Short mmCIF file of N, CA, C and O in Angstrom, two decimals:
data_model
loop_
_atom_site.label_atom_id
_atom_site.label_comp_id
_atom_site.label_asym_id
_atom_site.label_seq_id
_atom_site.Cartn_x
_atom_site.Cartn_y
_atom_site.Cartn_z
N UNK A 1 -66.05 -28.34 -174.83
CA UNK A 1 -65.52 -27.38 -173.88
C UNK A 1 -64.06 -27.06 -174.18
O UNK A 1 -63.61 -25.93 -174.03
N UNK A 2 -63.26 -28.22 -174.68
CA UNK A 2 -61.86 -28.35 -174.28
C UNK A 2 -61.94 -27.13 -176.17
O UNK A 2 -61.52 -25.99 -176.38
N UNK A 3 -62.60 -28.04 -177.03
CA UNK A 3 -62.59 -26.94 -178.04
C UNK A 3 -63.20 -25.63 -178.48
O UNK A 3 -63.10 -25.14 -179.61
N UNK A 4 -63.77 -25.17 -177.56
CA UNK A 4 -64.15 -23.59 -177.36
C UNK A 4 -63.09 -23.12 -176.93
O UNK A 4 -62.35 -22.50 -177.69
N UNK A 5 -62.79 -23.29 -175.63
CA UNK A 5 -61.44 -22.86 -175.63
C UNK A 5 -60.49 -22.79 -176.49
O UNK A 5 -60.06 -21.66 -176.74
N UNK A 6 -59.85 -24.05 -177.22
CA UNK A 6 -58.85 -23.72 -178.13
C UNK A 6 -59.57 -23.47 -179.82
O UNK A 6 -59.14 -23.92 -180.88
N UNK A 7 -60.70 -22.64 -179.60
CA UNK A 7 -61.06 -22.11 -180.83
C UNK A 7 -60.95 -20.38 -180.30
O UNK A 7 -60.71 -19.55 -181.17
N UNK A 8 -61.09 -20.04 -179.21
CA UNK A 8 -60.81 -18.63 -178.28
C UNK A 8 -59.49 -18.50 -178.68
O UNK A 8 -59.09 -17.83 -179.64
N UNK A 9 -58.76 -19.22 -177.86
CA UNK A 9 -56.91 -19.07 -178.44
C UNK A 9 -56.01 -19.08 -179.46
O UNK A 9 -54.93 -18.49 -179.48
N UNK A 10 -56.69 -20.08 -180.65
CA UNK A 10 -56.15 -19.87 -181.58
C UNK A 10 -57.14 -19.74 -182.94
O UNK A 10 -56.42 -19.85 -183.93
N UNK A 11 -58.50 -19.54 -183.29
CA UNK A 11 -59.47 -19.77 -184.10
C UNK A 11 -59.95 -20.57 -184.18
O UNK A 11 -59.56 -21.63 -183.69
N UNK A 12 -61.20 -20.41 -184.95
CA UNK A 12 -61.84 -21.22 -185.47
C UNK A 12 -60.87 -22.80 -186.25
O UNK A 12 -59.72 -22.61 -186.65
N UNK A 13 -61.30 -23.73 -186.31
CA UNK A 13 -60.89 -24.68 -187.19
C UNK A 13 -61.73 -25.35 -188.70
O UNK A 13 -62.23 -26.48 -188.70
N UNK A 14 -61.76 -24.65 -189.63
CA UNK A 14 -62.73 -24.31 -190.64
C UNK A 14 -62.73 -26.18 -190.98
O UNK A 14 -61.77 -26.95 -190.95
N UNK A 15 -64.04 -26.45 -191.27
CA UNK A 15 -64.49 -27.98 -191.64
C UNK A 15 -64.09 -27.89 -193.47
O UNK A 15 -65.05 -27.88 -194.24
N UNK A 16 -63.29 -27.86 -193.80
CA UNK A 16 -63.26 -28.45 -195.44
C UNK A 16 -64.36 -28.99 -196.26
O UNK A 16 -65.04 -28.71 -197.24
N UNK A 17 -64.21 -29.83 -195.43
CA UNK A 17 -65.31 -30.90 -195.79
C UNK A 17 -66.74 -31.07 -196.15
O UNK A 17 -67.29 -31.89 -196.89
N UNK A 18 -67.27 -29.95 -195.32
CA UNK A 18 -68.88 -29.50 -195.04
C UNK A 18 -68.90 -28.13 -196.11
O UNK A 18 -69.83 -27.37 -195.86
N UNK A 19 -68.16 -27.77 -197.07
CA UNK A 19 -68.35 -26.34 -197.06
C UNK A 19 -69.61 -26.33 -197.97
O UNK A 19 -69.67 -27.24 -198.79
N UNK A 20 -70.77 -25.29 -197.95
CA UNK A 20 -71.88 -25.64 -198.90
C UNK A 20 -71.70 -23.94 -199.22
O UNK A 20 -71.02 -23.16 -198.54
N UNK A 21 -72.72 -23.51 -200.75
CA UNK A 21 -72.86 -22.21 -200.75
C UNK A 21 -73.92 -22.39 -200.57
O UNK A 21 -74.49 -23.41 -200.98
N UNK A 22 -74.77 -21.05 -199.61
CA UNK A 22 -76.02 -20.84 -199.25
C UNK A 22 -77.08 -20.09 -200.25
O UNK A 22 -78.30 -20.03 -200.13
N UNK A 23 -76.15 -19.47 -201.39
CA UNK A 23 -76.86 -18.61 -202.61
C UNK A 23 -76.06 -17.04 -202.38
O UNK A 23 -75.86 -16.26 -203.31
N UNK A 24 -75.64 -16.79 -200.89
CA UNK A 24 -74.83 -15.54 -201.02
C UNK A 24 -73.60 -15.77 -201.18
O UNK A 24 -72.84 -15.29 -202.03
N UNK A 25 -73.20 -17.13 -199.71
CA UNK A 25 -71.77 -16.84 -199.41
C UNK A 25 -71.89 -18.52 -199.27
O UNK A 25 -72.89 -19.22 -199.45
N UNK A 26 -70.47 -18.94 -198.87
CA UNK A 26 -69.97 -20.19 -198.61
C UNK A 26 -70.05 -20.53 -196.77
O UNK A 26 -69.88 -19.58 -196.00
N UNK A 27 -70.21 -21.40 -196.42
CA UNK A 27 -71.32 -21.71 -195.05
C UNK A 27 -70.20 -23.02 -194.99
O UNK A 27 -69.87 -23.75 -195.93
N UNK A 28 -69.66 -23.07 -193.34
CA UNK A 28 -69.88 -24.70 -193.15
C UNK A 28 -69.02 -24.22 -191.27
O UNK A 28 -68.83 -23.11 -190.77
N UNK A 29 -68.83 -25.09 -190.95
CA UNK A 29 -68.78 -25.49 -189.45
C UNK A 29 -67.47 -25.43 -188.74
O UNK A 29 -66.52 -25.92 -189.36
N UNK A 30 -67.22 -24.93 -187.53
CA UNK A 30 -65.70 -25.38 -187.01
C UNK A 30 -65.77 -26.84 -186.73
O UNK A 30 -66.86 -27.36 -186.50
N UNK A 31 -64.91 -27.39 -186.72
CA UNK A 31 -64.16 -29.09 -186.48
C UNK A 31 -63.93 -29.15 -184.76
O UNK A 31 -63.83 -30.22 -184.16
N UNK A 32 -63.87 -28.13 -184.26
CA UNK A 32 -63.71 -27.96 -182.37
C UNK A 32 -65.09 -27.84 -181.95
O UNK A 32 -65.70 -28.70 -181.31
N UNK A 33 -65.66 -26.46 -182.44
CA UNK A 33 -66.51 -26.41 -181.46
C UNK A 33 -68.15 -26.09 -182.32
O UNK A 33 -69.18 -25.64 -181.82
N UNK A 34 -67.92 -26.45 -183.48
CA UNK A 34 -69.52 -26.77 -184.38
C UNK A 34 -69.76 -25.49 -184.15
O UNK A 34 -70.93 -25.63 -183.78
N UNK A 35 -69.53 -24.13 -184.08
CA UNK A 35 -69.96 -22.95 -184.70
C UNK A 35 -69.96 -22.17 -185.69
O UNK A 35 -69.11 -21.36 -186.07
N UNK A 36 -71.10 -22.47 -186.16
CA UNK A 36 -71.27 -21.93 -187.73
C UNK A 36 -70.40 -20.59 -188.41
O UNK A 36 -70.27 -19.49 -187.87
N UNK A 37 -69.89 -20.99 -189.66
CA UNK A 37 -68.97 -20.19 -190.18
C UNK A 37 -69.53 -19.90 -191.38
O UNK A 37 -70.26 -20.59 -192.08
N UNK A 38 -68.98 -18.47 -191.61
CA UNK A 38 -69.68 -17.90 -193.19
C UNK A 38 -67.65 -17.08 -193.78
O UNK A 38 -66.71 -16.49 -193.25
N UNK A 39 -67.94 -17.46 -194.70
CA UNK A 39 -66.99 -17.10 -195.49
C UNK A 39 -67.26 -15.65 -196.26
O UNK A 39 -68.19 -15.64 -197.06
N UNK A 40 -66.33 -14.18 -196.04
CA UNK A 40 -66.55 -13.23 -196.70
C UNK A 40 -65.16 -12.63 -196.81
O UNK A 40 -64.26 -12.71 -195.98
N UNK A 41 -65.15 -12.01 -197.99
CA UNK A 41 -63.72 -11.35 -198.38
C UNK A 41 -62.74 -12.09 -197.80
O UNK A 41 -62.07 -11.75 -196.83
N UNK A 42 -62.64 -13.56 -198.68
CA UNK A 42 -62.36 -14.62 -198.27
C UNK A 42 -61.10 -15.07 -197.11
O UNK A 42 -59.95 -15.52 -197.18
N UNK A 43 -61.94 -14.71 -196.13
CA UNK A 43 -61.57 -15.42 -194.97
C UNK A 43 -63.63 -15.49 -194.18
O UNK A 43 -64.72 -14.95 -194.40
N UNK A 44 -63.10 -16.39 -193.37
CA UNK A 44 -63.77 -17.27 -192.24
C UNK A 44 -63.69 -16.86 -191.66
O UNK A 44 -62.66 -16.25 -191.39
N UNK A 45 -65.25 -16.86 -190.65
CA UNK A 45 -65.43 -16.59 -189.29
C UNK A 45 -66.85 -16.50 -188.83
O UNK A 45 -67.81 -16.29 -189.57
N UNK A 46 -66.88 -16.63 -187.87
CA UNK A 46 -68.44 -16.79 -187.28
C UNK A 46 -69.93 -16.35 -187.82
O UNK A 46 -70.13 -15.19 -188.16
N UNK A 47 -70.66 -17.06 -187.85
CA UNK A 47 -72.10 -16.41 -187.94
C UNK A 47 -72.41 -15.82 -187.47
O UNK A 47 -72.03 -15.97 -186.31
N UNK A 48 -73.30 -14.65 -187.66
CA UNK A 48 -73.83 -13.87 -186.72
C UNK A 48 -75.14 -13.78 -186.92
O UNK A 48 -75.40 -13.05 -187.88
N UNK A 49 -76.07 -14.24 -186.38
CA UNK A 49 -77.54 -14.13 -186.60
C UNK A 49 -78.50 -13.21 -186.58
O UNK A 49 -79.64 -13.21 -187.04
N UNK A 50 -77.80 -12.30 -185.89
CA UNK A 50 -78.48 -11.01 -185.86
C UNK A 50 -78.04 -10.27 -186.95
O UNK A 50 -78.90 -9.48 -187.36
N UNK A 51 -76.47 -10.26 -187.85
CA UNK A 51 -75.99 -9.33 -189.07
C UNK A 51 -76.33 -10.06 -190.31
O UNK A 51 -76.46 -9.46 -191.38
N UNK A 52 -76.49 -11.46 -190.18
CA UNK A 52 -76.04 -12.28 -191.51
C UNK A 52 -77.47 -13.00 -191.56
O UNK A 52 -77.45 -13.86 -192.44
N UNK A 53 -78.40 -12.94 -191.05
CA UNK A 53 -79.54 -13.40 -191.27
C UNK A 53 -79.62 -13.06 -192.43
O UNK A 53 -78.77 -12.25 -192.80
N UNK A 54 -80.73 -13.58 -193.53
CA UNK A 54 -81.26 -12.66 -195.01
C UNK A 54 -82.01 -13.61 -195.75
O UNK A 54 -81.48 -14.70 -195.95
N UNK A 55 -83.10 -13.41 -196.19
CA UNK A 55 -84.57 -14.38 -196.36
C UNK A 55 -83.67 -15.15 -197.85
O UNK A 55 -84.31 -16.07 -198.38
N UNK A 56 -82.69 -14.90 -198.30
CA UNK A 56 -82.58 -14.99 -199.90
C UNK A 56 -81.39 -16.31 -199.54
O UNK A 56 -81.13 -17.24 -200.31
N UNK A 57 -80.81 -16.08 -198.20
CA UNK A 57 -79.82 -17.62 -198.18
C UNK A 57 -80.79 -18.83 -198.16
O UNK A 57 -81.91 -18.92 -197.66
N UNK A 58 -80.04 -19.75 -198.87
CA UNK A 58 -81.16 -20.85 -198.93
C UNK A 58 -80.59 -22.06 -197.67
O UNK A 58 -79.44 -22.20 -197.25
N UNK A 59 -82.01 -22.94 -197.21
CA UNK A 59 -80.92 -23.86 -195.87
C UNK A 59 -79.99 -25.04 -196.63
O UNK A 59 -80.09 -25.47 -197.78
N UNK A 60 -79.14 -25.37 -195.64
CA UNK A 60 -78.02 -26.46 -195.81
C UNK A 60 -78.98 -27.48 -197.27
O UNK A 60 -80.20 -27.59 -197.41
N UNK A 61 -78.03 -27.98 -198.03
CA UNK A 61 -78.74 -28.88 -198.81
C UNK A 61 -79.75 -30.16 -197.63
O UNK A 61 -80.95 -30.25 -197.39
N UNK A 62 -78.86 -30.76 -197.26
CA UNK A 62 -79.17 -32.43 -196.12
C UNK A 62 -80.36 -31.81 -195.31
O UNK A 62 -81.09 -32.59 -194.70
N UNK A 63 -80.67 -30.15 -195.25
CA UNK A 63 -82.04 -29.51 -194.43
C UNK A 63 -82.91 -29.51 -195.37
O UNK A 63 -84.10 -29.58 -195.08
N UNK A 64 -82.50 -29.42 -196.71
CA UNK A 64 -83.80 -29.47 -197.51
C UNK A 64 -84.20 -31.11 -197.73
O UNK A 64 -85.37 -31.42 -197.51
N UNK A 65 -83.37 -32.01 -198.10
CA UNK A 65 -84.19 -33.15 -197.94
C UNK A 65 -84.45 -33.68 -197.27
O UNK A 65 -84.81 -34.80 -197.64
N UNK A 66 -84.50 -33.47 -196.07
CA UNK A 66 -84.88 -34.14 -194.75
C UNK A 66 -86.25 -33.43 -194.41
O UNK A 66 -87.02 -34.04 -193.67
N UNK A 67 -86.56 -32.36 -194.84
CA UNK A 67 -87.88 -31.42 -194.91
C UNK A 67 -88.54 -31.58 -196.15
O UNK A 67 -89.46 -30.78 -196.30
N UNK A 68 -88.32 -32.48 -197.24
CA UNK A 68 -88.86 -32.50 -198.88
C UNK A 68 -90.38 -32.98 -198.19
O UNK A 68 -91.35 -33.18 -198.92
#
């Protein structure tokens, strides 16, 4: 809660750490409030599921072997 809010006020807080490429773009998570981030014309910012959906991104690596 406390980090939605201070992802509203000052951005997202991009995870370093998690960053994976999906086959289009570079994918990984805010550090506040775990909402998925896609990287384009390199800057960060939210997923959008309804614009950025697309059958050709592939899932998180740790989703494919947990589904092997």
């Amino acid at each position: 809660m406390i980090g939605e809010l201070l992802c509203k006020l000052r951005g997202h807080k991009v995870d370093r750490n998690r960053v994976w490429h999906d086959g289009l773009d570079h994918r990984t998570s805010c550090e506040r409030c775990m909402q998925p981030l896609i990287k384009q014309s390199r800057e960060w910012r939210a997923f959008d599921t309804d614009s950025d959906t697309d059958l050709r991104r592939k899932p998180h690596p740790r989703y494919d072997r947990a589904n092997a």
